[in-house]
Amino acid sequence: MQPADKSNLLRSEAELQLEKARKDKAERTKDVGSPIEIAGKALAIQVRGNVAWIAENTTVIRKLDLETGKTLQLFKGHTAPVTSLAFVDRTPGSGKEDLLITGSWDQTIRVWDVEASIATKELVSTTSAHSDFVKALLVIPSLRLLVSSGSDKIVRFWDLSTVADGQPLTSVGSLTDHTRPVESLDARATSDTSAVLYTADTMGVIKVWDIKKDDGTPPRWQSTLVEELKHHRTRVNDMKHGNGQLWTASTDETVQVVPHPAPPPASASASTSPSSAASNPAASKPPPPIQHPAAVRALLPLGLTPLAEPYLLTGAGDVIRVYDVSSPEEPELLAEVDAHWHDVTALRLWMRRSAVEGPPGAVKVEPWIVSASLDGTIRRWRLSELLQPPPPPPVKKVEKKEKPPQAQAAPEATLPSGMTEEEERELAELMDED
């Protein structure tokens, strides 16, 4: 049986309107945020110095100069979209983060030497890690431990003590309690041999684990489920822990911040005092959800960064929102920026260093934000301008045209990203794989 000719498929009015809206917005936003166009779509990004490291759906990892917008290097080896990346020191404690670890829909984890010369090989090792897409990677440096999660619903632990020896990584434990793909990971080390691990899945369930290195030969990581958090209704897309708070972004169109570990209950004697938790419900109740008009794929609480500022940035749909969260119970929306013409996939802080006049080596350090999107661009924003954005440019008047019919046969149009509508739809489905 011959496959159907996609060019003859009927497309609904809603699809046609969405395509037109994206094309119109692509034109309106083509210059905002100092965009850098890349060949693919960024599914994950890390910023180190003035360089962005980008995991793309084109199967490559791109090393990009954020100052010039030029690609410095491409790491090739994966055979499917790259979803996640992390760094680790070749020599523990060196702080060089000279090894790059990446995960992909090809079910493998690969380790790369980011300082390899042309004469040496960049790829250090390949590990068959999961039986389905690798979704997330997390390095816990002090434990020399890598945690990975996948669409196979499994979380795996990998020993990093021999990460540079060229052999596949050694599995040192796993978690199989999730009933849906595990999308997000975070952790906090509690000693040289233990940590609290957070794992979040596409049903919105967040599991909290105590993990501990045993005394076996070789040692393995044992886990104990401590708690389940079920304050989200659907998939958790992004998760960050710090300063005793767990920040999460979800497809249920909310960002939530939960004190964790939860503050201890008031003692019997304290409960009778006027200052007890009973007289101050806010002290025992988490802040209300921060509602958004679309699924939230990315968040950046600046209070967890070196800036330590009380601002939260979120990516919901194609818009970046900025909140003042100095009072978490009453977050204040400061700005909404039409940042991209397709979904924002990541937000990162960039401490931009640029040379200035004065003594040799003098530099200016200024906080910028880097956003990645399915529109095929990386955009750069001065933080001060996001906090107080300029007024939007006037909208050009367009002559009203006759409304298209409810459904029509049309050739498969090419969107501004260079992908067809069918390819866009396929990527969206894979990004939302449950």
Short mmCIF file of C-alpha atoms in Angstrom, two decimals:
data_model
loop_
_atom_site.label_atom_id
_atom_site.label_comp_id
_atom_site.label_asym_id
_atom_site.label_seq_id
_atom_site.Cartn_x
_atom_site.Cartn_y
_atom_site.Cartn_z
CA MET A 1 0.00 0.00 0.00
CA GLN A 2 1.39 3.37 -1.01
CA PRO A 3 1.69 6.02 1.73
CA ALA A 4 -0.79 8.89 1.55
CA ASP A 5 0.32 12.03 -0.27
CA LYS A 6 0.59 14.54 2.57
CA SER A 7 0.23 17.47 0.17
CA ASN A 8 -3.37 16.43 -0.49
CA LEU A 9 -4.44 16.14 3.14
CA LEU A 10 -7.17 18.49 4.27
CA ARG A 11 -6.04 20.87 6.97
CA SER A 12 -8.45 22.49 9.40
CA GLU A 13 -9.03 26.21 9.62
CA ALA A 14 -7.43 26.17 13.09
CA GLU A 15 -4.19 24.72 11.68
CA LEU A 16 -4.13 27.27 8.87
CA GLN A 17 -4.74 30.12 11.29
CA LEU A 18 -1.98 28.90 13.63
CA GLU A 19 0.44 28.65 10.71
CA LYS A 20 -0.44 32.18 9.57
CA ALA A 21 -0.19 33.56 13.10
CA ARG A 22 3.28 32.06 13.49
CA LYS A 23 4.43 33.44 10.17
CA ASP A 24 3.13 36.88 11.08
CA LYS A 25 4.80 36.75 14.48
CA ALA A 26 8.05 35.49 12.96
CA GLU A 27 8.12 38.67 10.89
CA ARG A 28 7.26 40.92 13.86
CA THR A 29 9.88 39.35 16.15
CA LYS A 30 12.65 38.75 13.62
CA ASP A 31 14.93 41.33 15.25
CA VAL A 32 13.95 41.18 18.94
CA GLY A 33 16.35 39.65 21.42
CA SER A 34 19.35 39.85 19.06
CA PRO A 35 18.43 36.47 17.56
CA ILE A 36 20.97 33.88 16.48
CA GLU A 37 19.56 31.42 13.97
CA ILE A 38 20.67 27.81 14.24
CA ALA A 39 20.15 24.93 11.83
CA GLY A 40 17.87 23.00 14.15
CA LYS A 41 15.74 23.48 17.23
CA ALA A 42 17.24 23.80 20.70
CA LEU A 43 15.91 21.13 23.07
CA ALA A 44 18.36 21.99 25.86
CA ILE A 45 21.03 24.61 26.49
CA GLN A 46 23.80 25.40 28.98
CA VAL A 47 25.76 28.66 29.19
CA ARG A 48 29.42 28.70 30.28
CA GLY A 49 31.25 31.99 30.07
CA ASN A 50 30.33 33.61 26.76
CA VAL A 51 29.57 30.26 25.12
CA ALA A 52 26.27 28.42 24.74
CA TRP A 53 26.17 24.63 24.41
CA ILE A 54 23.02 23.57 22.58
CA ALA A 55 21.38 20.15 22.26
CA GLU A 56 19.55 20.12 18.92
CA ASN A 57 16.90 18.03 17.22
CA THR A 58 19.35 17.77 14.29
CA THR A 59 21.37 15.13 16.27
CA VAL A 60 24.27 17.50 16.97
CA ILE A 61 25.54 19.46 19.96
CA ARG A 62 26.46 23.00 18.96
CA LYS A 63 29.09 25.14 20.69
CA LEU A 64 28.08 28.74 20.01
CA ASP A 65 29.82 32.07 20.71
CA LEU A 66 27.11 34.26 22.27
CA GLU A 67 29.02 37.45 21.44
CA THR A 68 29.45 36.86 17.72
CA GLY A 69 26.68 34.33 17.07
CA LYS A 70 29.17 32.07 15.33
CA THR A 71 29.26 28.31 15.71
CA LEU A 72 32.61 27.30 17.19
CA GLN A 73 32.22 23.53 17.02
CA LEU A 74 29.75 20.75 16.27
CA PHE A 75 29.80 17.47 18.16
CA LYS A 76 28.46 14.71 15.92
CA GLY A 77 27.71 11.11 16.85
CA HIS A 78 24.14 10.80 18.05
CA THR A 79 21.70 9.39 15.50
CA ALA A 80 18.54 11.11 16.80
CA PRO A 81 17.59 14.42 18.48
CA VAL A 82 19.71 15.36 21.49
CA THR A 83 17.56 16.17 24.53
CA SER A 84 19.92 16.87 27.40
CA LEU A 85 23.46 17.82 28.34
CA ALA A 86 25.59 18.21 31.45
CA PHE A 87 29.25 18.80 32.34
CA VAL A 88 31.65 17.05 34.70
CA ASP A 89 35.29 17.50 35.71
CA ARG A 90 37.73 15.03 34.21
CA THR A 91 39.74 15.45 37.42
CA PRO A 92 37.43 15.66 40.47
CA GLY A 93 37.40 19.12 42.01
CA SER A 94 39.30 20.82 39.18
CA GLY A 95 36.31 22.98 38.26
CA LYS A 96 37.18 22.72 34.56
CA GLU A 97 34.04 20.82 33.55
CA ASP A 98 36.06 19.59 30.57
CA LEU A 99 33.87 16.57 29.80
CA LEU A 100 30.43 16.96 28.22
CA ILE A 101 27.71 14.33 28.75
CA THR A 102 24.73 14.18 26.39
CA GLY A 103 21.52 12.14 26.15
CA SER A 104 19.44 11.46 23.05
CA TRP A 105 16.33 9.89 21.59
CA ASP A 106 18.75 7.27 20.22
CA GLN A 107 18.69 5.80 23.80
CA THR A 108 22.38 6.44 24.41
CA ILE A 109 24.48 8.61 26.71
CA ARG A 110 27.69 9.91 25.17
CA VAL A 111 30.72 11.52 26.79
CA TRP A 112 32.76 14.11 24.87
CA ASP A 113 36.14 15.74 25.45
CA VAL A 114 35.39 19.46 25.00
CA GLU A 115 39.08 20.34 24.90
CA ALA A 116 40.03 17.77 22.26
CA SER A 117 42.23 19.07 19.47
CA ILE A 118 41.63 18.37 15.80
CA ALA A 119 44.17 15.55 16.02
CA THR A 120 42.35 13.77 18.85
CA LYS A 121 38.89 12.24 19.08
CA GLU A 122 36.11 14.24 20.73
CA LEU A 123 33.93 11.22 21.55
CA VAL A 124 35.15 9.51 24.70
CA SER A 125 32.48 6.84 25.18
CA THR A 126 28.99 5.67 24.25
CA THR A 127 26.64 3.92 26.68
CA SER A 128 23.40 2.15 25.79
CA ALA A 129 21.46 3.67 28.66
CA HIS A 130 17.69 3.30 28.26
CA SER A 131 15.19 1.27 26.22
CA ASP A 132 13.46 4.48 25.05
CA PHE A 133 14.28 8.20 24.69
CA VAL A 134 16.79 9.63 27.19
CA LYS A 135 14.90 12.64 28.61
CA ALA A 136 17.10 14.20 31.31
CA LEU A 137 20.63 14.10 32.74
CA LEU A 138 21.88 15.32 36.11
CA VAL A 139 25.45 15.35 37.42
CA ILE A 140 26.00 15.44 41.19
CA PRO A 141 29.67 16.49 41.14
CA SER A 142 30.60 15.84 44.78
CA LEU A 143 29.31 12.25 44.48
CA ARG A 144 30.83 11.57 41.04
CA LEU A 145 27.36 10.37 40.09
CA LEU A 146 25.30 10.78 36.91
CA VAL A 147 21.52 10.35 37.05
CA SER A 148 19.57 9.77 33.82
CA SER A 149 15.87 9.37 33.11
CA GLY A 150 13.90 8.27 30.10
CA SER A 151 10.63 7.59 28.38
CA ASP A 152 11.04 4.00 29.60
CA LYS A 153 9.93 5.33 33.05
CA ILE A 154 13.26 4.34 34.61
CA VAL A 155 15.81 6.48 36.47
CA ARG A 156 19.35 5.12 36.32
CA PHE A 157 22.55 5.86 38.26
CA TRP A 158 25.98 5.88 36.58
CA ASP A 159 29.43 5.90 38.15
CA LEU A 160 31.56 8.85 37.00
CA SER A 161 34.76 7.86 38.80
CA THR A 162 36.09 6.38 35.52
CA VAL A 163 34.20 8.67 33.13
CA ALA A 164 37.33 9.55 31.14
CA ASP A 165 38.67 6.04 30.55
CA GLY A 166 36.90 5.53 27.21
CA GLN A 167 34.68 2.66 28.36
CA PRO A 168 30.87 2.69 28.62
CA LEU A 169 29.62 4.07 31.92
CA THR A 170 29.03 1.58 34.74
CA SER A 171 25.45 1.25 36.00
CA VAL A 172 25.29 1.52 39.80
CA GLY A 173 21.56 1.44 40.51
CA SER A 174 18.11 2.36 39.23
CA LEU A 175 14.59 3.44 40.21
CA THR A 176 11.54 1.83 38.65
CA ASP A 177 8.66 3.30 40.68
CA HIS A 178 7.41 5.87 38.14
CA THR A 179 4.47 4.84 35.94
CA ARG A 180 5.10 7.51 33.29
CA PRO A 181 8.19 8.89 31.48
CA VAL A 182 10.48 10.83 33.81
CA GLU A 183 10.98 14.32 32.40
CA SER A 184 12.92 16.30 35.05
CA LEU A 185 15.62 15.71 37.67
CA ASP A 186 17.28 17.67 40.44
CA ALA A 187 19.17 16.83 43.64
CA ARG A 188 21.02 18.18 46.65
CA ALA A 189 23.98 16.37 48.16
CA THR A 190 23.68 15.78 51.92
CA SER A 191 27.09 14.15 52.49
CA ASP A 192 29.99 12.60 50.54
CA THR A 193 27.93 9.44 50.08
CA SER A 194 24.29 10.56 50.06
CA ALA A 195 21.82 12.97 48.48
CA VAL A 196 18.16 13.86 48.19
CA LEU A 197 16.95 13.24 44.63
CA TYR A 198 13.85 14.73 42.98
CA THR A 199 12.32 12.93 39.99
CA ALA A 200 9.28 14.28 38.11
CA ASP A 201 7.17 12.56 35.46
CA THR A 202 4.64 13.34 32.76
CA MET A 203 1.69 12.73 35.12
CA GLY A 204 2.89 15.59 37.32
CA VAL A 205 4.09 13.27 40.10
CA ILE A 206 7.29 14.34 41.87
CA LYS A 207 9.02 11.67 43.92
CA VAL A 208 11.54 12.53 46.64
CA TRP A 209 14.27 9.96 47.37
CA ASP A 210 17.06 9.51 49.86
CA ILE A 211 19.90 7.89 47.92
CA LYS A 212 22.99 6.46 49.58
CA LYS A 213 26.18 4.78 48.41
CA ASP A 214 26.60 1.34 49.94
CA ASP A 215 29.80 -0.45 50.98
CA GLY A 216 29.63 -3.17 48.35
CA THR A 217 32.30 -4.08 45.80
CA PRO A 218 31.74 -2.35 43.51
CA PRO A 219 29.60 0.11 45.50
CA ARG A 220 26.03 0.75 44.35
CA TRP A 221 23.45 3.41 45.12
CA GLN A 222 20.50 2.42 47.28
CA SER A 223 17.31 4.49 47.29
CA THR A 224 14.45 5.03 49.70
CA LEU A 225 11.23 6.78 48.65
CA VAL A 226 10.59 9.52 51.18
CA GLU A 227 7.66 11.45 49.76
CA GLU A 228 5.41 12.02 46.75
CA LEU A 229 4.36 15.54 45.75
CA LYS A 230 1.21 15.71 43.62
CA HIS A 231 0.48 19.43 43.34
CA HIS A 232 0.69 19.37 39.50
CA ARG A 233 -2.01 17.85 37.31
CA THR A 234 0.17 17.11 34.27
CA ARG A 235 3.76 16.89 33.09
CA VAL A 236 6.54 18.67 34.99
CA ASN A 237 8.75 20.23 32.30
CA ASP A 238 11.37 21.98 34.44
CA MET A 239 12.43 21.68 38.08
CA LYS A 240 14.97 23.50 40.25
CA HIS A 241 15.74 23.19 43.96
CA GLY A 242 17.60 25.69 46.13
CA ASN A 243 17.37 27.77 49.31
CA GLY A 244 14.92 25.26 50.77
CA GLN A 245 12.46 25.63 47.89
CA LEU A 246 11.42 23.41 44.99
CA TRP A 247 10.41 25.34 41.85
CA THR A 248 8.50 23.48 39.14
CA ALA A 249 7.02 24.39 35.74
CA SER A 250 4.22 22.29 34.28
CA THR A 251 2.03 21.71 31.26
CA ASP A 252 -0.90 22.38 33.62
CA GLU A 253 -0.10 26.10 32.97
CA THR A 254 1.34 26.77 36.42
CA VAL A 255 4.62 27.39 38.17
CA GLN A 256 4.66 26.23 41.77
CA VAL A 257 7.13 26.77 44.58
CA VAL A 258 7.02 24.38 47.53
CA PRO A 259 9.15 24.63 50.68
CA HIS A 260 11.29 21.49 50.76
CA PRO A 261 12.14 19.99 53.06
CA ALA A 262 8.88 21.17 54.60
CA PRO A 263 9.28 23.21 57.79
CA PRO A 264 8.78 21.13 60.93
CA PRO A 265 5.35 21.33 62.59
CA ALA A 266 5.03 23.67 65.52
CA SER A 267 5.70 22.06 68.90
CA ALA A 268 2.92 21.56 71.37
CA SER A 269 4.08 24.50 73.47
CA ALA A 270 4.53 26.75 70.46
CA SER A 271 1.09 25.86 69.11
CA THR A 272 -0.52 27.58 72.07
CA SER A 273 1.33 30.84 71.54
CA PRO A 274 -0.03 33.74 69.46
CA SER A 275 2.81 33.29 66.98
CA SER A 276 2.05 29.65 66.29
CA ALA A 277 1.45 28.24 62.81
CA ALA A 278 -2.23 28.11 63.62
CA SER A 279 -2.29 31.88 63.92
CA ASN A 280 -0.20 32.25 60.76
CA PRO A 281 -1.59 29.85 58.11
CA ALA A 282 0.89 31.14 55.49
CA ALA A 283 3.72 29.68 57.56
CA SER A 284 2.40 26.13 57.08
CA LYS A 285 0.88 26.45 53.60
CA PRO A 286 2.83 26.70 50.30
CA PRO A 287 2.32 29.79 48.12
CA PRO A 288 -0.49 29.58 45.56
CA PRO A 289 0.32 28.45 42.00
CA ILE A 290 1.48 31.12 39.56
CA GLN A 291 -1.05 30.80 36.77
CA HIS A 292 -0.08 31.15 33.08
CA PRO A 293 -2.18 31.22 29.89
CA ALA A 294 -0.20 28.37 28.32
CA ALA A 295 1.91 25.34 29.24
CA VAL A 296 5.11 26.39 31.01
CA ARG A 297 8.19 24.67 29.58
CA ALA A 298 10.97 26.68 31.25
CA LEU A 299 11.65 28.60 34.44
CA LEU A 300 14.58 30.54 35.87
CA PRO A 301 14.36 31.63 39.53
CA LEU A 302 17.13 34.22 39.75
CA GLY A 303 17.20 33.78 43.51
CA LEU A 304 18.89 30.40 42.91
CA THR A 305 21.62 31.94 40.73
CA PRO A 306 24.71 33.97 41.72
CA LEU A 307 22.60 37.11 41.24
CA ALA A 308 20.35 36.13 44.17
CA GLU A 309 17.67 38.55 42.95
CA PRO A 310 13.95 38.03 43.81
CA TYR A 311 12.81 37.59 40.21
CA LEU A 312 11.34 34.63 38.37
CA LEU A 313 11.45 34.25 34.58
CA THR A 314 9.17 31.77 32.85
CA GLY A 315 8.68 30.55 29.30
CA ALA A 316 5.02 29.77 28.58
CA GLY A 317 4.21 29.31 24.92
CA ASP A 318 6.29 31.83 22.97
CA VAL A 319 6.28 34.50 25.70
CA ILE A 320 8.81 35.25 28.45
CA ARG A 321 7.20 36.47 31.66
CA VAL A 322 9.01 38.23 34.51
CA TYR A 323 7.72 38.14 38.09
CA ASP A 324 8.79 39.81 41.31
CA VAL A 325 8.65 36.96 43.83
CA SER A 326 10.06 38.81 46.83
CA SER A 327 6.69 37.92 48.37
CA PRO A 328 6.01 34.38 47.07
CA GLU A 329 2.42 34.50 48.35
CA GLU A 330 1.73 37.50 46.09
CA PRO A 331 3.97 37.31 42.98
CA GLU A 332 3.82 40.44 40.86
CA LEU A 333 3.89 40.17 37.06
CA LEU A 334 6.36 42.82 35.91
CA ALA A 335 6.54 42.17 32.18
CA GLU A 336 5.41 39.97 29.30
CA VAL A 337 7.77 39.86 26.34
CA ASP A 338 6.80 38.49 22.92
CA ALA A 339 10.13 36.74 22.71
CA HIS A 340 9.74 34.02 20.07
CA TRP A 341 7.21 32.79 17.54
CA HIS A 342 7.24 29.22 18.87
CA ASP A 343 7.54 27.63 22.33
CA VAL A 344 10.37 28.70 24.63
CA THR A 345 12.29 25.57 25.68
CA ALA A 346 14.91 26.97 28.06
CA LEU A 347 15.97 30.11 29.94
CA ARG A 348 19.52 30.59 31.22
CA LEU A 349 21.47 33.33 33.00
CA TRP A 350 24.44 34.69 31.04
CA MET A 351 26.95 36.75 33.02
CA ARG A 352 28.23 38.54 29.95
CA ARG A 353 31.89 39.54 30.15
CA SER A 354 33.07 42.22 27.74
CA ALA A 355 36.31 44.17 27.48
CA VAL A 356 36.27 47.83 28.52
CA GLU A 357 38.73 50.70 28.38
CA GLY A 358 41.18 50.85 31.25
CA PRO A 359 43.91 48.57 32.62
CA PRO A 360 44.82 45.51 30.55
CA GLY A 361 42.33 42.75 31.09
CA ALA A 362 39.62 45.06 32.43
CA VAL A 363 36.14 43.61 31.81
CA LYS A 364 32.55 44.55 32.45
CA VAL A 365 30.24 41.85 33.79
CA GLU A 366 26.54 42.33 33.09
CA PRO A 367 23.60 39.96 33.62
CA TRP A 368 21.84 38.84 30.43
CA ILE A 369 19.27 36.14 29.78
CA VAL A 370 19.53 33.57 26.98
CA SER A 371 16.33 31.99 25.68
CA ALA A 372 16.03 28.94 23.43
CA SER A 373 12.97 28.07 21.37
CA LEU A 374 11.45 25.67 18.89
CA ASP A 375 11.49 28.59 16.42
CA GLY A 376 15.12 27.76 15.62
CA THR A 377 16.69 30.77 17.34
CA ILE A 378 18.71 31.55 20.42
CA ARG A 379 17.95 35.05 21.73
CA ARG A 380 19.89 37.34 24.06
CA TRP A 381 18.26 39.79 26.47
CA ARG A 382 19.76 42.35 28.81
CA LEU A 383 18.12 41.56 32.15
CA SER A 384 17.42 45.21 32.88
CA GLU A 385 15.42 45.45 29.64
CA LEU A 386 13.38 42.36 30.50
CA LEU A 387 12.53 43.89 33.87
CA GLN A 388 11.46 47.12 32.16
CA PRO A 389 10.83 46.31 28.48
CA PRO A 390 10.46 49.12 25.93
CA PRO A 391 7.01 49.66 24.41
CA PRO A 392 6.21 47.30 21.52
CA PRO A 393 6.56 48.67 17.96
CA PRO A 394 3.33 49.84 16.31
CA VAL A 395 1.42 47.14 14.48
CA LYS A 396 1.12 47.74 10.76
CA LYS A 397 -2.41 47.82 9.44
CA VAL A 398 -3.14 45.03 6.99
CA GLU A 399 -6.00 45.02 4.55
CA LYS A 400 -8.71 42.60 5.59
CA LYS A 401 -8.79 39.57 3.34
CA GLU A 402 -11.54 37.10 2.65
CA LYS A 403 -11.79 34.44 5.38
CA PRO A 404 -10.44 31.05 4.24
CA PRO A 405 -12.88 28.14 3.94
CA GLN A 406 -13.36 25.73 6.84
CA ALA A 407 -11.04 23.19 5.26
CA GLN A 408 -9.02 23.18 2.11
CA ALA A 409 -6.53 21.09 0.25
CA ALA A 410 -3.18 22.80 0.27
CA PRO A 411 0.44 21.92 -0.35
CA GLU A 412 2.47 21.43 2.78
CA ALA A 413 3.74 24.92 3.57
CA THR A 414 7.20 25.65 4.89
CA LEU A 415 7.29 27.54 8.19
CA PRO A 416 9.90 30.20 9.06
CA SER A 417 12.01 27.52 10.76
CA GLY A 418 12.47 25.72 7.43
CA MET A 419 10.39 22.76 8.64
CA THR A 420 7.07 21.73 7.16
CA GLU A 421 3.85 21.80 9.16
CA GLU A 422 3.93 17.99 9.28
CA GLU A 423 7.48 18.02 10.65
CA GLU A 424 6.50 20.66 13.21
CA ARG A 425 3.61 18.47 14.34
CA GLU A 426 5.81 15.37 14.58
CA LEU A 427 8.42 17.22 16.68
CA ALA A 428 5.72 18.58 19.00
CA GLU A 429 4.31 15.08 19.47
CA LEU A 430 7.75 13.69 20.28
CA MET A 431 8.48 16.56 22.70
CA ASP A 432 5.20 15.72 24.46
CA GLU A 433 5.76 11.94 24.38
CA ASP A 434 4.04 10.34 27.38
#
